[in-house]
Coordinates of C-alpha atoms (C1' of nucleotides) in Angstrom, one line a residue:
Chain A
M21 CA 57.0 116.2 44.7
T22 CA 54.9 113.5 46.1
H23 CA 56.7 111.5 48.2
A24 CA 56.8 108.0 47.8
P25 CA 54.2 105.5 49.7
N26 CA 55.2 102.3 50.6
Q27 CA 55.5 100.2 47.1
S28 CA 54.5 96.8 47.2
D29 CA 54.4 95.1 50.2
P30 CA 50.6 94.8 51.5
A31 CA 52.2 94.7 55.0
M32 CA 53.1 97.5 55.5
P33 CA 51.1 100.6 57.1
A34 CA 50.2 103.4 55.1
N35 CA 52.5 106.2 56.2
A36 CA 50.2 108.6 57.8
P37 CA 51.1 112.3 57.0
D38 CA 51.3 113.7 60.3
S39 CA 53.3 110.5 62.1
Y40 CA 55.2 111.6 65.1
P41 CA 58.1 109.3 65.0
L42 CA 60.4 110.5 68.0
I43 CA 57.8 110.0 70.2
E44 CA 57.6 106.1 69.4
R45 CA 61.1 105.8 69.4
L46 CA 61.3 107.8 73.0
A47 CA 58.5 106.0 74.2
A48 CA 60.6 102.6 74.2
F49 CA 62.8 104.1 76.6
V50 CA 60.7 106.0 79.1
P51 CA 57.1 105.8 79.8
L52 CA 55.6 109.5 78.6
T53 CA 53.5 111.8 80.2
E54 CA 50.3 113.6 78.6
A55 CA 52.4 116.8 78.5
E56 CA 55.8 115.3 77.7
H57 CA 53.7 113.7 74.6
G58 CA 52.4 117.5 73.5
F59 CA 55.9 118.9 73.9
L60 CA 57.3 116.2 71.8
R61 CA 54.3 116.7 68.8
E62 CA 55.5 120.2 68.9
L63 CA 59.0 119.3 67.9
H64 CA 57.5 117.8 64.9
A65 CA 55.6 120.8 63.9
N66 CA 57.8 122.3 61.4
R67 CA 58.2 119.9 58.6
R68 CA 59.2 120.0 55.6
T69 CA 59.6 117.8 52.5
I70 CA 63.0 117.5 50.6
A71 CA 63.1 115.9 47.2
R72 CA 65.4 112.7 46.3
Q73 CA 69.0 113.1 46.0
R74 CA 69.0 116.6 47.5
E75 CA 71.2 117.1 50.2
V76 CA 70.5 117.9 53.6
I77 CA 73.5 118.4 55.6
V78 CA 76.9 119.4 54.1
A79 CA 80.1 118.7 55.4
G80 CA 81.5 121.6 56.0
R81 CA 78.5 124.1 56.2
R82 CA 77.3 125.2 60.0
Y83 CA 74.1 123.8 60.8
D84 CA 71.9 125.1 64.3
G85 CA 69.4 122.4 64.6
L86 CA 68.6 118.4 63.7
F87 CA 66.4 117.0 62.1
I88 CA 63.8 114.2 62.9
L89 CA 63.4 111.7 60.4
C90 CA 59.8 111.4 59.7
D91 CA 59.7 109.7 56.5
G92 CA 62.0 107.9 54.3
I93 CA 65.6 107.2 53.8
V94 CA 68.7 109.0 54.3
L95 CA 72.3 108.3 54.3
R96 CA 75.3 110.2 56.6
Y97 CA 78.7 109.6 54.7
K98 CA 82.3 111.3 54.0
V99 CA 84.1 111.8 50.6
L100 CA 87.8 111.7 51.4
S101 CA 90.3 113.8 49.6
D102 CA 91.3 110.9 47.0
G103 CA 87.1 110.8 46.0
K104 CA 86.2 107.3 47.5
R105 CA 83.5 107.7 49.3
Q106 CA 82.6 106.0 52.6
I107 CA 79.0 105.8 54.0
L108 CA 78.6 106.0 57.7
G109 CA 75.2 104.9 58.1
L110 CA 71.9 104.7 57.2
G111 CA 69.0 107.1 58.3
L112 CA 65.6 105.5 58.5
P113 CA 62.4 106.9 59.7
G114 CA 62.6 107.9 63.2
D115 CA 66.0 108.1 63.2
L116 CA 67.4 111.3 64.6
I117 CA 69.5 113.4 61.8
G118 CA 72.3 115.5 62.2
F119 CA 73.8 113.6 65.2
P120 CA 76.5 114.3 65.7
T121 CA 77.6 115.9 62.4
C122 CA 75.6 119.0 63.2
L123 CA 76.8 119.2 66.8
F124 CA 79.9 120.9 65.6
T125 CA 80.9 124.3 64.5
D126 CA 81.3 123.1 60.5
A127 CA 79.5 119.7 59.8
V128 CA 82.0 116.7 60.2
N129 CA 79.3 114.4 57.0
S130 CA 77.0 115.1 54.9
V131 CA 73.5 113.7 55.0
S132 CA 71.7 113.2 51.2
A133 CA 68.3 112.0 50.7
V134 CA 67.9 108.6 49.2
T135 CA 64.2 109.1 48.9
D136 CA 62.0 111.7 48.6
I137 CA 61.8 112.4 52.8
V138 CA 59.9 114.5 55.6
V139 CA 61.8 115.9 58.4
A140 CA 60.7 117.9 61.0
S141 CA 63.3 120.9 62.0
I142 CA 64.3 121.0 65.7
P143 CA 66.5 124.2 65.9
F144 CA 68.7 123.7 69.1
T145 CA 67.2 126.1 71.2
R146 CA 64.2 123.9 70.8
L147 CA 66.5 120.8 71.9
F148 CA 68.2 123.2 75.0
E149 CA 64.4 124.0 75.8
L150 CA 63.9 119.8 75.8
F151 CA 66.6 119.5 78.1
R152 CA 65.9 122.0 80.7
T153 CA 62.3 121.9 81.1
W154 CA 61.8 118.3 80.2
P155 CA 64.2 116.2 82.0
R156 CA 63.2 112.4 81.4
L157 CA 62.8 113.1 77.9
G158 CA 66.5 114.7 77.4
I159 CA 67.6 111.2 79.2
A160 CA 65.2 109.0 76.3
L161 CA 67.2 111.1 73.9
F162 CA 70.3 110.4 75.4
W163 CA 69.8 106.8 75.6
A164 CA 68.4 106.5 71.7
C165 CA 71.7 107.8 71.3
A166 CA 73.4 105.5 72.3
H167 CA 71.6 102.6 70.8
E168 CA 72.4 104.8 67.3
A169 CA 75.5 104.2 68.3
A170 CA 75.6 100.7 68.9
I171 CA 74.6 100.3 65.1
Y172 CA 77.5 102.2 64.1
G173 CA 79.5 99.6 66.5
E174 CA 78.3 96.6 64.3
H175 CA 78.8 98.7 61.2
L176 CA 82.6 98.6 62.3
V177 CA 82.3 95.0 63.3
N178 CA 80.8 94.9 59.7
L179 CA 84.1 96.6 57.7
G180 CA 86.9 95.1 59.9
R181 CA 85.6 91.6 60.3
R182 CA 83.3 90.2 57.9
T183 CA 83.8 89.1 54.4
A184 CA 82.2 90.7 52.0
Y185 CA 79.4 87.9 51.8
Q186 CA 78.5 88.4 55.6
R187 CA 78.7 91.6 55.0
L188 CA 75.9 91.8 52.7
G189 CA 74.1 89.5 54.8
H190 CA 74.5 91.4 57.8
L191 CA 73.0 94.2 56.0
I192 CA 69.8 93.2 54.8
L193 CA 69.2 91.6 58.4
E194 CA 70.0 94.6 60.0
L195 CA 67.4 96.5 57.7
H196 CA 65.0 94.4 57.8
A197 CA 65.5 94.9 62.0
R198 CA 65.5 98.5 61.7
L199 CA 62.6 98.5 59.2
R200 CA 60.3 96.1 60.9
A201 CA 60.2 97.9 63.9
V202 CA 59.1 101.5 62.5
G203 CA 56.5 99.4 60.9
R204 CA 57.7 99.6 57.2
A205 CA 58.8 96.0 56.5
G206 CA 57.0 92.5 56.0
P207 CA 57.8 89.4 57.9
A208 CA 60.4 88.9 55.6
S209 CA 60.3 91.6 52.7
Y210 CA 61.0 95.2 52.7
S211 CA 61.6 98.0 50.2
L212 CA 65.2 99.5 49.5
P213 CA 65.7 102.0 47.0
L214 CA 69.4 101.7 47.2
T215 CA 71.7 101.3 44.3
Q216 CA 74.1 98.5 44.3
E217 CA 76.9 101.1 44.1
V218 CA 75.5 102.9 47.5
L219 CA 75.4 99.2 48.8
A220 CA 79.1 99.2 48.3
D221 CA 79.9 102.5 49.5
V222 CA 77.4 101.5 53.1
L223 CA 80.1 98.0 52.6
G224 CA 83.5 98.7 52.2
L225 CA 83.5 97.3 48.9
S226 CA 83.4 97.8 45.2
G227 CA 80.0 98.1 43.2
P228 CA 81.1 94.7 40.9
H229 CA 82.0 92.9 44.0
V230 CA 78.4 94.2 45.5
N231 CA 76.6 92.5 42.5
R232 CA 78.9 89.2 43.0
M233 CA 78.0 88.7 46.9
V234 CA 74.0 89.5 45.8
R235 CA 74.2 86.1 43.5
S236 CA 75.9 84.3 45.7
L237 CA 73.1 85.2 48.4
R238 CA 70.6 84.3 46.0
E239 CA 71.7 81.4 44.3
E240 CA 72.2 79.6 48.0
G241 CA 68.5 80.6 48.5
L242 CA 69.2 82.6 51.1
A243 CA 67.7 86.0 50.2
S244 CA 67.1 87.7 47.0
I245 CA 67.4 91.7 45.7
E246 CA 65.4 92.6 42.7
G247 CA 65.2 95.9 41.7
R248 CA 64.2 97.6 45.3
A249 CA 62.8 94.0 46.3
V250 CA 64.6 92.6 49.2
V251 CA 63.4 89.2 50.2
I252 CA 65.0 87.0 52.7
H253 CA 64.3 83.4 51.9
D254 CA 66.1 81.7 55.3
M255 CA 66.3 84.0 58.4
T256 CA 68.3 81.3 60.2
G257 CA 70.2 80.8 57.7
L258 CA 71.7 83.7 56.7
A259 CA 71.9 85.2 60.5
V260 CA 74.2 82.2 61.1
L261 CA 76.4 83.1 58.0
A262 CA 76.7 86.7 58.9
R263 CA 77.0 85.9 62.5
F264 CA 74.2 88.4 63.5
E265 CA 72.6 88.8 66.6
D266 CA 70.7 91.4 67.1
H267 CA 70.9 92.2 70.5
Y268 CA 72.4 95.9 69.6
L269 CA 69.4 96.9 67.7
A270 CA 66.5 96.1 70.8
A271 CA 65.2 99.0 72.7
E272 CA 63.8 98.3 76.0
P273 CA 63.0 100.6 79.2
I274 CA 65.5 102.5 81.0
P275 CA 65.4 100.8 84.8
D276 CA 64.8 102.8 87.6
L277 CA 64.0 106.2 85.8
T278 CA 60.8 107.1 88.2
Chain B
M15 CA 99.2 97.8 91.6
T16 CA 100.9 101.1 90.7
H17 CA 99.4 102.7 87.2
A18 CA 101.7 103.7 85.1
P19 CA 102.8 106.9 85.1
N20 CA 103.2 108.4 81.6
Q21 CA 107.0 107.4 81.3
S22 CA 109.8 108.6 78.7
D23 CA 107.8 111.8 77.7
P24 CA 108.9 115.1 79.6
A25 CA 106.8 117.1 78.5
M26 CA 103.6 115.2 79.5
P27 CA 102.5 116.7 83.0
A28 CA 101.9 114.0 86.2
N29 CA 99.4 112.2 86.6
A30 CA 97.3 113.9 89.3
P31 CA 96.3 111.1 91.9
D32 CA 92.9 113.5 91.8
S33 CA 92.5 114.2 88.9
Y34 CA 88.8 115.2 87.3
P35 CA 88.9 114.6 83.5
L36 CA 85.2 114.9 82.9
I37 CA 85.3 118.4 84.2
E38 CA 87.7 119.5 81.1
R39 CA 86.0 117.4 78.9
L40 CA 82.3 119.3 79.7
A41 CA 84.4 122.7 79.8
A42 CA 85.1 122.6 76.4
F43 CA 81.7 122.8 75.3
V44 CA 80.0 124.6 78.6
P45 CA 81.8 127.5 80.6
L46 CA 81.0 125.6 84.2
T47 CA 79.4 127.7 87.3
E48 CA 81.0 127.1 90.5
A49 CA 77.9 125.1 91.7
E50 CA 77.9 122.6 88.6
H51 CA 81.8 122.5 89.2
G52 CA 81.3 121.1 92.1
F53 CA 79.1 118.8 90.9
L54 CA 80.8 117.1 88.8
R55 CA 83.7 116.7 91.2
E56 CA 81.5 114.8 93.4
L57 CA 80.8 112.4 90.3
H58 CA 84.6 111.7 89.8
A59 CA 84.2 110.7 94.1
N60 CA 84.1 106.4 93.7
R61 CA 87.1 105.4 92.2
R62 CA 88.4 102.8 91.8
T63 CA 91.8 101.4 90.4
I64 CA 91.9 98.6 87.7
A65 CA 94.7 96.4 86.9
R66 CA 95.5 95.7 82.9
Q67 CA 94.3 93.2 81.6
R68 CA 91.1 92.9 83.5
E69 CA 87.7 93.2 81.9
V70 CA 86.1 96.4 82.4
I71 CA 82.9 95.5 81.5
V72 CA 81.9 92.0 80.2
A73 CA 79.2 91.8 77.2
G74 CA 75.8 89.9 78.3
R75 CA 76.4 91.4 81.9
R76 CA 73.8 94.2 83.0
Y77 CA 75.3 97.1 85.0
D78 CA 73.6 100.0 86.4
G79 CA 75.9 102.8 85.4
L80 CA 78.9 104.6 83.4
F81 CA 82.7 105.5 84.0
I82 CA 84.9 108.1 84.0
L83 CA 88.3 107.3 82.8
C84 CA 90.5 109.0 85.2
D85 CA 94.0 107.4 83.5
G86 CA 94.9 104.5 81.4
I87 CA 93.7 103.2 78.4
V88 CA 91.3 100.9 77.4
L89 CA 89.4 99.2 74.6
R90 CA 85.8 98.2 73.4
Y91 CA 85.7 95.5 71.6
K92 CA 83.3 92.7 70.4
V93 CA 84.5 89.2 68.9
L94 CA 82.5 87.0 66.8
S95 CA 81.4 83.3 67.2
D96 CA 84.1 82.4 64.7
G97 CA 86.8 84.2 67.2
K98 CA 87.2 87.2 65.1
R99 CA 87.6 90.4 67.1
Q100 CA 87.3 93.8 66.3
I101 CA 88.2 96.4 68.8
L102 CA 85.7 99.4 68.5
G103 CA 87.3 102.1 69.7
L104 CA 90.0 103.4 72.2
G105 CA 89.5 104.7 75.3
L106 CA 91.5 107.6 76.6
P107 CA 91.8 109.5 79.8
G108 CA 88.7 111.8 79.7
D109 CA 86.1 109.6 78.1
L110 CA 83.2 107.7 79.1
I111 CA 82.9 104.2 78.9
G112 CA 80.3 102.3 79.2
F113 CA 78.4 104.5 76.7
P114 CA 76.6 103.2 74.8
T115 CA 77.4 99.4 75.5
C116 CA 75.8 99.7 79.0
L117 CA 72.8 101.5 77.8
F118 CA 71.4 98.3 76.9
T119 CA 70.1 95.4 79.2
D120 CA 72.6 93.7 78.4
A121 CA 76.1 95.2 77.1
V122 CA 76.4 95.0 74.0
N123 CA 80.3 95.0 73.8
S124 CA 83.4 94.5 76.2
V125 CA 85.7 96.6 77.3
S126 CA 89.2 95.6 79.0
A127 CA 92.0 97.8 80.6
V128 CA 94.8 98.2 78.2
T129 CA 97.0 99.7 81.3
D130 CA 96.1 99.9 84.9
I131 CA 93.2 102.8 85.3
V132 CA 91.6 104.4 87.0
V133 CA 87.8 104.8 87.0
A134 CA 85.3 106.7 88.7
S135 CA 81.9 105.0 88.5
I136 CA 78.6 106.8 88.0
P137 CA 75.2 104.8 88.4
F138 CA 72.9 105.7 86.5
T139 CA 70.8 107.1 89.5
R140 CA 73.6 109.6 89.4
L141 CA 73.5 110.3 85.8
F142 CA 69.5 111.0 86.0
E143 CA 70.3 113.8 88.8
L144 CA 72.7 114.7 86.7
F145 CA 69.9 115.3 83.7
R146 CA 67.4 116.4 86.5
T147 CA 69.4 118.9 88.2
W148 CA 71.9 120.4 86.1
P149 CA 70.3 120.5 82.5
R150 CA 73.4 122.2 80.9
L151 CA 75.8 119.5 82.1
G152 CA 73.2 117.4 80.2
I153 CA 73.5 118.9 77.9
A154 CA 77.5 119.3 77.4
L155 CA 77.3 115.5 77.5
F156 CA 75.0 115.1 75.0
W157 CA 77.3 117.2 72.9
A158 CA 80.4 115.3 74.6
C159 CA 79.0 112.1 73.3
A160 CA 78.4 113.3 69.9
H161 CA 82.0 114.2 69.5
E162 CA 82.9 110.2 70.3
A163 CA 80.7 109.4 68.2
A164 CA 82.2 111.1 64.9
I165 CA 85.1 109.5 66.2
Y166 CA 83.5 106.2 65.4
G167 CA 82.5 107.5 62.2
E168 CA 86.0 108.4 61.3
H169 CA 87.1 104.9 62.3
L170 CA 84.3 103.5 59.7
V171 CA 85.6 105.4 57.3
N172 CA 88.9 103.9 58.2
L173 CA 88.0 100.6 57.7
G174 CA 85.8 100.9 54.6
R175 CA 88.1 103.2 52.6
R176 CA 91.4 103.5 53.5
T177 CA 94.4 100.8 52.9
A178 CA 96.7 99.3 55.8
Y179 CA 99.1 102.1 55.3
Q180 CA 96.9 105.1 55.4
R181 CA 94.7 103.3 58.0
L182 CA 97.7 102.8 60.0
G183 CA 98.8 106.8 59.7
H184 CA 95.5 107.7 60.4
L185 CA 95.4 106.2 63.7
I186 CA 98.6 107.2 65.0
L187 CA 97.6 110.9 63.7
E188 CA 94.3 110.5 65.7
L189 CA 96.0 109.3 68.9
H190 CA 98.5 111.7 69.0
A191 CA 95.7 114.6 68.8
R192 CA 93.3 112.6 71.1
L193 CA 96.1 112.5 73.8
R194 CA 97.8 115.9 73.4
A195 CA 94.1 117.1 74.0
V196 CA 94.4 116.0 77.7
G197 CA 98.2 116.3 77.6
R198 CA 99.0 113.2 77.7
A199 CA 101.4 113.4 74.2
G200 CA 104.1 115.4 73.3
P201 CA 104.3 117.3 70.5
A202 CA 105.6 114.6 67.6
S203 CA 105.4 111.8 70.2
Y204 CA 103.3 109.5 72.4
S205 CA 103.3 106.6 74.7
L206 CA 101.0 104.1 72.9
P207 CA 101.1 100.7 75.2
L208 CA 99.2 98.5 72.1
T209 CA 100.7 95.0 71.1
Q210 CA 101.0 95.2 67.2
E211 CA 98.1 92.3 67.5
V212 CA 96.0 94.7 69.1
L213 CA 96.4 97.4 66.5
A214 CA 95.4 94.9 64.1
D215 CA 92.2 94.5 65.8
V216 CA 91.7 98.1 65.6
L217 CA 92.5 98.3 62.4
G218 CA 91.0 95.7 60.8
L219 CA 94.1 93.9 59.4
S220 CA 95.9 90.6 60.2
G221 CA 99.1 90.9 63.1
P222 CA 101.9 90.0 60.7
H223 CA 100.6 93.1 58.2
V224 CA 100.5 95.7 60.8
N225 CA 103.7 94.7 61.9
R226 CA 104.4 95.4 57.7
M227 CA 102.9 98.7 58.0
V228 CA 105.0 99.7 61.1
R229 CA 108.0 98.7 59.3
S230 CA 107.0 100.8 56.2
L231 CA 106.4 103.6 57.7
R232 CA 109.8 103.7 59.5
E233 CA 111.1 103.1 56.2
E234 CA 109.4 106.4 54.9
G235 CA 111.0 108.3 57.2
L236 CA 107.1 109.1 58.3
A237 CA 106.9 107.7 62.1
S238 CA 108.1 104.8 64.4
I239 CA 106.8 102.7 66.9
E240 CA 109.7 100.6 68.7
G241 CA 108.0 99.4 71.8
R242 CA 105.0 102.1 73.3
A243 CA 106.9 104.7 71.7
V244 CA 105.4 106.3 69.0
V245 CA 107.3 108.9 67.4
I246 CA 105.7 111.0 63.9
H247 CA 108.9 112.6 62.0
D248 CA 106.5 114.0 59.6
M249 CA 103.2 115.1 60.7
T250 CA 102.4 116.8 57.1
G251 CA 103.5 114.0 55.5
L252 CA 101.4 111.4 57.2
A253 CA 98.6 113.3 56.9
V254 CA 98.2 113.9 53.3
L255 CA 98.6 110.3 52.8
A256 CA 96.7 109.2 55.6
R257 CA 94.1 111.9 54.1
F258 CA 94.1 112.9 58.1
E259 CA 91.7 116.1 58.7
D260 CA 91.5 116.7 62.4
H261 CA 88.3 118.8 61.9
Y262 CA 86.2 116.0 63.7
L263 CA 88.4 115.8 67.1
A264 CA 87.6 119.7 67.7
A265 CA 86.1 120.3 70.8
E266 CA 84.3 124.0 70.9
P267 CA 81.5 125.7 73.0
I268 CA 78.1 125.1 72.0
P269 CA 76.8 128.1 70.5
D270 CA 74.0 130.3 72.2
L271 CA 73.7 128.1 75.2
T272 CA 72.8 130.9 77.8
Chain C
dC12 C1' 118.0 79.0 82.2
dG13 C1' 113.7 77.9 81.0
dG14 C1' 109.0 80.5 79.6
dT15 C1' 106.0 83.4 77.6
dA16 C1' 104.6 87.5 74.7
dC17 C1' 105.6 89.9 71.3
dA18 C1' 107.7 91.4 67.1
dT19 C1' 109.8 89.9 62.7
dT20 C1' 110.1 87.3 58.1
dG21 C1' 108.7 84.4 54.2
dA22 C1' 105.9 82.0 51.0
dA23 C1' 101.5 80.9 49.1
dG24 C1' 97.3 82.1 48.4
dG25 C1' 92.4 83.7 47.7
dG26 C1' 89.3 87.6 48.5
dG27 C1' 87.9 91.6 46.4
dC28 C1' 89.9 95.3 43.4
dT29 C1' 90.5 97.4 38.6
dC30 C1' 89.0 98.2 34.4
dA31 C1' 86.2 97.5 30.9
dA32 C1' 82.5 95.9 28.3
dT33 C1' 78.0 94.4 27.8
dC34 C1' 73.4 94.2 28.8
dC35 C1' 69.1 96.1 29.8
dA36 C1' 65.0 98.7 31.5
dC37 C1' 63.2 102.8 31.2
dG38 C1' 61.3 107.5 29.9
dT39 C1' 61.9 110.9 26.3
dG40 C1' 61.2 113.4 22.1
dG41 C1' 60.9 112.9 17.3
Chain D
dC23 C1' 56.4 103.7 17.2
dC24 C1' 61.2 103.6 17.3
dA25 C1' 65.8 105.3 17.9
dC26 C1' 68.0 107.3 21.9
dG27 C1' 70.0 108.5 26.1
dT28 C1' 70.8 107.0 30.6
dG29 C1' 71.5 105.2 34.9
dG30 C1' 72.2 100.8 36.9
dA31 C1' 73.1 96.0 37.0
dT32 C1' 75.8 92.2 34.9
dT33 C1' 79.6 89.7 33.9
dG34 C1' 85.0 88.9 32.7
dA35 C1' 90.1 89.3 33.2
dG36 C1' 94.0 89.9 35.6
dC37 C1' 96.3 91.3 39.0
dC38 C1' 97.7 93.1 43.7
dC39 C1' 96.4 93.7 48.8
dC40 C1' 96.2 92.0 52.5
dT41 C1' 95.4 86.8 54.6
dT42 C1' 97.3 82.9 56.6
dC43 C1' 100.7 79.8 58.2
dA44 C1' 104.2 79.3 59.4
dA45 C1' 108.9 79.5 61.8
dT46 C1' 112.5 82.6 63.4
dG47 C1' 113.8 86.2 66.1
dT48 C1' 114.1 88.3 70.8
dA49 C1' 113.4 90.7 74.9
dC50 C1' 111.8 89.8 79.6
dC51 C1' 110.7 87.6 84.1
dG52 C1' 110.0 84.3 87.5

DNA sequence: CGGTACATTGAAGGGGCTCAATCCACGTGG
DNA sequence: CCACGTGGATTGAGCCCCTTCAATGTACCG
């Protein structure tokens, strides 16, 4: 049960065995006091490793807390009664897992681990404590969730109004930006351990068609996906094609929060 | 600038000129004390009426607060550089508008009023006060936003993995459930002041095709949309067809919150 | 009465799906 | 060392859902 190091890209920092990704995430919104810092460190205390392919959250079950994804990649998805699957989003290190699905009596979505992952569990009692004792952290968390929600918004645009080709291009650029923000990507490359089947379920497409789009991107010299190695050859060209604008990924300090 | 009363359906309660929809929304998650009740009432103090078709939030501009939608319907959307529009969601009475778009330095989405609407504005300073002074309300708000996020998740499934026919059916059922929850719908009917063009942009379809799907639904005896009157003739048949399950719309009290 | 907004309908085309077959890399056991 | 199994990538053929681009209809409104 080794958890995979960041393979192949020398630009990636070694993944510290005890990182505090939620701290980095929230620090983007609020300058943290030493005391707040300490509380957040405690939130990472209860870590657990989960093997790839394992379910982290099963739709229909009850949960009494959330998780911070400390390392690895997860996907949140829903399966329809006719067997079709739609992946609602990818969780990258630093993301909160269980929002919003665990905030229901019975989880509304499932979450499974793509790679081996490390999660820190946060029981709701801890979360309540956070809101009660550290209101600034509560506000920052609120902001962080809003930023996650904005990603879903862009995902909606992807499914509703972009062609298959554009969708794939957009996803490649979004994941690059998100991974880069947490030190998991090079200037124009990253490692993406997803099968084309999974990409298809993210993009609302079929497997074979994703394959064709991957080939097109390569033939056009825009980007290449070989195995798990993604390389972007023409960032601006791809952005133009995919109508990618990264405003929605920017995390900036909350104004006027004293 | 009259704001439209709930026309045509006798089951709908008259829309009180001074309602407190956020109270009802949050009360579903947390039993409210009298003091909390009072604070929330204050949040509704600063009301404003906005005429139909008017923009409430313009993407790219800066905002210093959120809004509670007290009455009417809004839509949140994004327009791509090639002119295509995707509507990310409909805001109904009681919904928070500006989440997540206003929590960015520059708003990432636009919001416009479909009908004449009444909004209560909540500057961030008030919001911070809420989190600092009324932590239970902060928690409830967090939960409420999670529930809104779940709606977007289902919307993603709609665009990614349902046919045009199913999408329309699903939307009809979802809106019925949501409107009914806030006392704006009859047992199997409601008023929906959206053009087919707008429906198309919600569903990721073209206008003409929405028209055909509307006709199909009527011919199959499942539901009818005539002008703004929506009538569901076969609730279960429609639910089966659209793979509609309403778990994600259920708001239940937060457990263990003392 | 003309204008505007929206609903409706038709014809043609294409983007993406379905359903396979094939290929390929890799790990495993004999 | 090779046979085999397996998961995934790749490719092809046919088709159908949905789009595009109109034209037409229709209610409402100043």
